[in-house]
PDB file of C-alpha atoms and ligand atoms in Angstrom:
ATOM      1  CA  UNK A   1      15.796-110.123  22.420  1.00 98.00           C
ATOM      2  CA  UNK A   2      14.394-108.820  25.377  1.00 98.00           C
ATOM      3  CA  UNK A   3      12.219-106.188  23.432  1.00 98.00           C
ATOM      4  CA  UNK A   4      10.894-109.183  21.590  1.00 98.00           C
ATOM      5  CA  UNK A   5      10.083-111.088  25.450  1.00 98.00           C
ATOM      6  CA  UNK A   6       8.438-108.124  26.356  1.00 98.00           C
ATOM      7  CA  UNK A   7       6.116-107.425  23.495  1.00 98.00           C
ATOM      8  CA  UNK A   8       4.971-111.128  23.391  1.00 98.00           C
ATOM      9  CA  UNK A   9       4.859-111.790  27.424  1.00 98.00           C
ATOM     10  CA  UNK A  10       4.903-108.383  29.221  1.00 98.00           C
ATOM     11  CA  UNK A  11       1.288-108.864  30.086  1.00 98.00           C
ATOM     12  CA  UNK A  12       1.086-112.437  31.539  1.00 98.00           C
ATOM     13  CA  UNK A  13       4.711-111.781  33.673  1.00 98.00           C
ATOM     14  CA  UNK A  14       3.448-108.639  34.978  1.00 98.00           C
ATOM     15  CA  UNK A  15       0.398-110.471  36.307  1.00 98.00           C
ATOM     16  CA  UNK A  16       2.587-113.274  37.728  1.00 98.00           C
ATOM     17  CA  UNK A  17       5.060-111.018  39.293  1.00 98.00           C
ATOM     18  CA  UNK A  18       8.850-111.451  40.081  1.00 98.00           C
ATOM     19  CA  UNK A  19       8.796-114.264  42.730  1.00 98.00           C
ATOM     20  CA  UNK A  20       7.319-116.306  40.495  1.00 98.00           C
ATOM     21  CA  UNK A  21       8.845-115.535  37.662  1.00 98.00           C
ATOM     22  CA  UNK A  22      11.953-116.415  38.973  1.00 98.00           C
ATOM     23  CA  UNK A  23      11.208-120.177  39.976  1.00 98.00           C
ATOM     24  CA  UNK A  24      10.243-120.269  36.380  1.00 98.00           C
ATOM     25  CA  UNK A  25      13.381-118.983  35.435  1.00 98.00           C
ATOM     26  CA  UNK A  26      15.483-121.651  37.660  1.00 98.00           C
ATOM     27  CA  UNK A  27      12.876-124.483  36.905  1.00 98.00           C
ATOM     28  CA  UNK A  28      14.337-123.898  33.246  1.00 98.00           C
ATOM     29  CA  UNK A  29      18.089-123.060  34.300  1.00 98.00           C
ATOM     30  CA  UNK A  30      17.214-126.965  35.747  1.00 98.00           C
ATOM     31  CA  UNK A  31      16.263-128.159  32.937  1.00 98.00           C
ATOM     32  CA  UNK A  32      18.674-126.782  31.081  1.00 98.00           C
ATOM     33  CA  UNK A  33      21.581-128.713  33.059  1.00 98.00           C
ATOM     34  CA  UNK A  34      19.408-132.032  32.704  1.00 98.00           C
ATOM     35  CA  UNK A  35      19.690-131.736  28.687  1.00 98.00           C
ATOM     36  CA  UNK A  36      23.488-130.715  29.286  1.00 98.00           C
ATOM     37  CA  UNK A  37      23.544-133.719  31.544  1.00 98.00           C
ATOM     38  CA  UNK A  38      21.914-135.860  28.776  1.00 98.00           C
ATOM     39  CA  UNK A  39      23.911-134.611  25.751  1.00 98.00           C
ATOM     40  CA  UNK A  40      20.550-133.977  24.022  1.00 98.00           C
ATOM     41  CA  UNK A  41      22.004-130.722  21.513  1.00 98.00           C
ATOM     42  CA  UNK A  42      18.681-130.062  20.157  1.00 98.00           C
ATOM     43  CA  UNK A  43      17.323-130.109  23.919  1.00 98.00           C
ATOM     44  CA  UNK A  44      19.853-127.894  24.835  1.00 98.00           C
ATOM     45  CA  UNK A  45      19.172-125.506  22.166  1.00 98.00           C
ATOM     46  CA  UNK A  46      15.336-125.191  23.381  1.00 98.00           C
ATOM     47  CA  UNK A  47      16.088-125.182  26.803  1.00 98.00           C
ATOM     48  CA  UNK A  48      19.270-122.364  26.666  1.00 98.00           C
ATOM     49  CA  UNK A  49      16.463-120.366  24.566  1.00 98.00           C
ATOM     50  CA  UNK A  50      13.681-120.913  27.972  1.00 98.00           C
ATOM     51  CA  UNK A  51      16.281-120.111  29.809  1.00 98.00           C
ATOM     52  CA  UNK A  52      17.504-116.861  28.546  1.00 98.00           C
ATOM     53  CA  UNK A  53      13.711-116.207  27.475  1.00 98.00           C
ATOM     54  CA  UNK A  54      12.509-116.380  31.638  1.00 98.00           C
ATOM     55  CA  UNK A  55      15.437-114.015  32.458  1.00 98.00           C
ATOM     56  CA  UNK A  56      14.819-111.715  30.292  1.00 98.00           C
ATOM     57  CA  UNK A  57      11.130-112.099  31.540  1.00 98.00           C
ATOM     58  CA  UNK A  58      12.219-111.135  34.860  1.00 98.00           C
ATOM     59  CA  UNK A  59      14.693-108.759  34.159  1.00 98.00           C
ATOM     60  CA  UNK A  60      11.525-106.658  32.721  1.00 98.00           C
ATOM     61  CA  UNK A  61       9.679-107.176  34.886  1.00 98.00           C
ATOM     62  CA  UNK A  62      12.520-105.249  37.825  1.00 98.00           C
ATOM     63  CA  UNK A  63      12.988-102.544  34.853  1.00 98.00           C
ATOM     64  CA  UNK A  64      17.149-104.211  33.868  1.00 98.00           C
ATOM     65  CA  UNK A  65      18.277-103.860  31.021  1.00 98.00           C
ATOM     66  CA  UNK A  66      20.296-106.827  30.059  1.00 98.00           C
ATOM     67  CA  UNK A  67      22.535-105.352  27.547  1.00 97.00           C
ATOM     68  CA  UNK A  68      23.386-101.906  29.897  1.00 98.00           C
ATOM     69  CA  UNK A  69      24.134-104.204  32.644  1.00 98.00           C
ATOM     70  CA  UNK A  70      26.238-106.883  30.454  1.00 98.00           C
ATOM     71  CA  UNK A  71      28.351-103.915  29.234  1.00 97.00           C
ATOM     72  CA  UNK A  72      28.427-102.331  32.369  1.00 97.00           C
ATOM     73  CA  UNK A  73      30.680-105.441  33.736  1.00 97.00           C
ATOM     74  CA  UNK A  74      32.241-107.213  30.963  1.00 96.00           C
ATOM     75  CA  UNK A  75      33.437-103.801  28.126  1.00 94.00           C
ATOM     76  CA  UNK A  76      35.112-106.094  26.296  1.00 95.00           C
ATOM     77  CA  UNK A  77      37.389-107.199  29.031  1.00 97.00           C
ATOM     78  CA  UNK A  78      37.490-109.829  32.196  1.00 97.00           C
ATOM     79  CA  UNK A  79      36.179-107.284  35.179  1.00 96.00           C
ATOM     80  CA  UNK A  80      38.352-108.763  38.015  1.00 96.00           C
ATOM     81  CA  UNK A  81      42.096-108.225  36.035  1.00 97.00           C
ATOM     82  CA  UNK A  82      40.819-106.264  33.154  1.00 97.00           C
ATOM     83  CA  UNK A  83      42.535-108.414  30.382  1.00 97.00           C
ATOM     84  CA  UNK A  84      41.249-110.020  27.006  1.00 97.00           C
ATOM     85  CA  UNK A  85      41.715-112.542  27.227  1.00 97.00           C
ATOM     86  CA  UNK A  86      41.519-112.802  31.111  1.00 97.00           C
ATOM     87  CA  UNK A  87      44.547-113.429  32.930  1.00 97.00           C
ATOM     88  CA  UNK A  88      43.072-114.242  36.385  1.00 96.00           C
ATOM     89  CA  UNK A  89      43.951-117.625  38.101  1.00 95.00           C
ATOM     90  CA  UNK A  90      42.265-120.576  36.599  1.00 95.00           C
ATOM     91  CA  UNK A  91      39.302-121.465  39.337  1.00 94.00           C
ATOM     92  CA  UNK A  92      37.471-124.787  39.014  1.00 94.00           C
ATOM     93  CA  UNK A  93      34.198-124.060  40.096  1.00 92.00           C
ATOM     94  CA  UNK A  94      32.065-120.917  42.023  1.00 89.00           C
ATOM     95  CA  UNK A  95      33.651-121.540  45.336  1.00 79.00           C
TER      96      UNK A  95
HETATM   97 ZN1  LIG B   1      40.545-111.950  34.592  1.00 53.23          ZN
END
């Protein structure tokens, strides 16, 4: 996926630069909780696909490779108790 972002985009993100990329990227991660919001699945489905899409667009642009760093934290197992399925303590939200 992001080999695909790259071939189509590289040229117009690399002009824009990361800054910008990245209120692109939350503008969609915003829109993307307003279809959640709205129960609107086939909205969702478009909007998790910008979302993912602008990441990946940024993530290119600061030379990341998704995949490395996805494995790199979660082989296969939580990262905080190292269990699959996790065993930590059930936490509500972020904070
Ligand atoms: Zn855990």
């Amino acid at each position: 996926m992001q080999q695909i972002i790259k071939e189509i985009y590289i040229h117009h993100d690399s002009r824009r630069g990361i800054l910008k990329t990245l209120e692109w990227f939350l503008s969609e991660v915003n829109e993307l909780k307003a279809a959640i919001q709205n129960r609107d699945i086939p909205n969702i489905k478009e909007e998790a696909a910008d979302t993912l899409a602008w990441l990946l667009s940024l993530l290119n642009l600061l030379n990341i490779n998704l995949e490395e760093a996805f494995l790199e934290k979660y082989n296969n197992k939580c990262p905080r108790c190292g269990a699959k399925p996790c065993k930590c303590i059930y936490r509500e939200g972020p904070t």
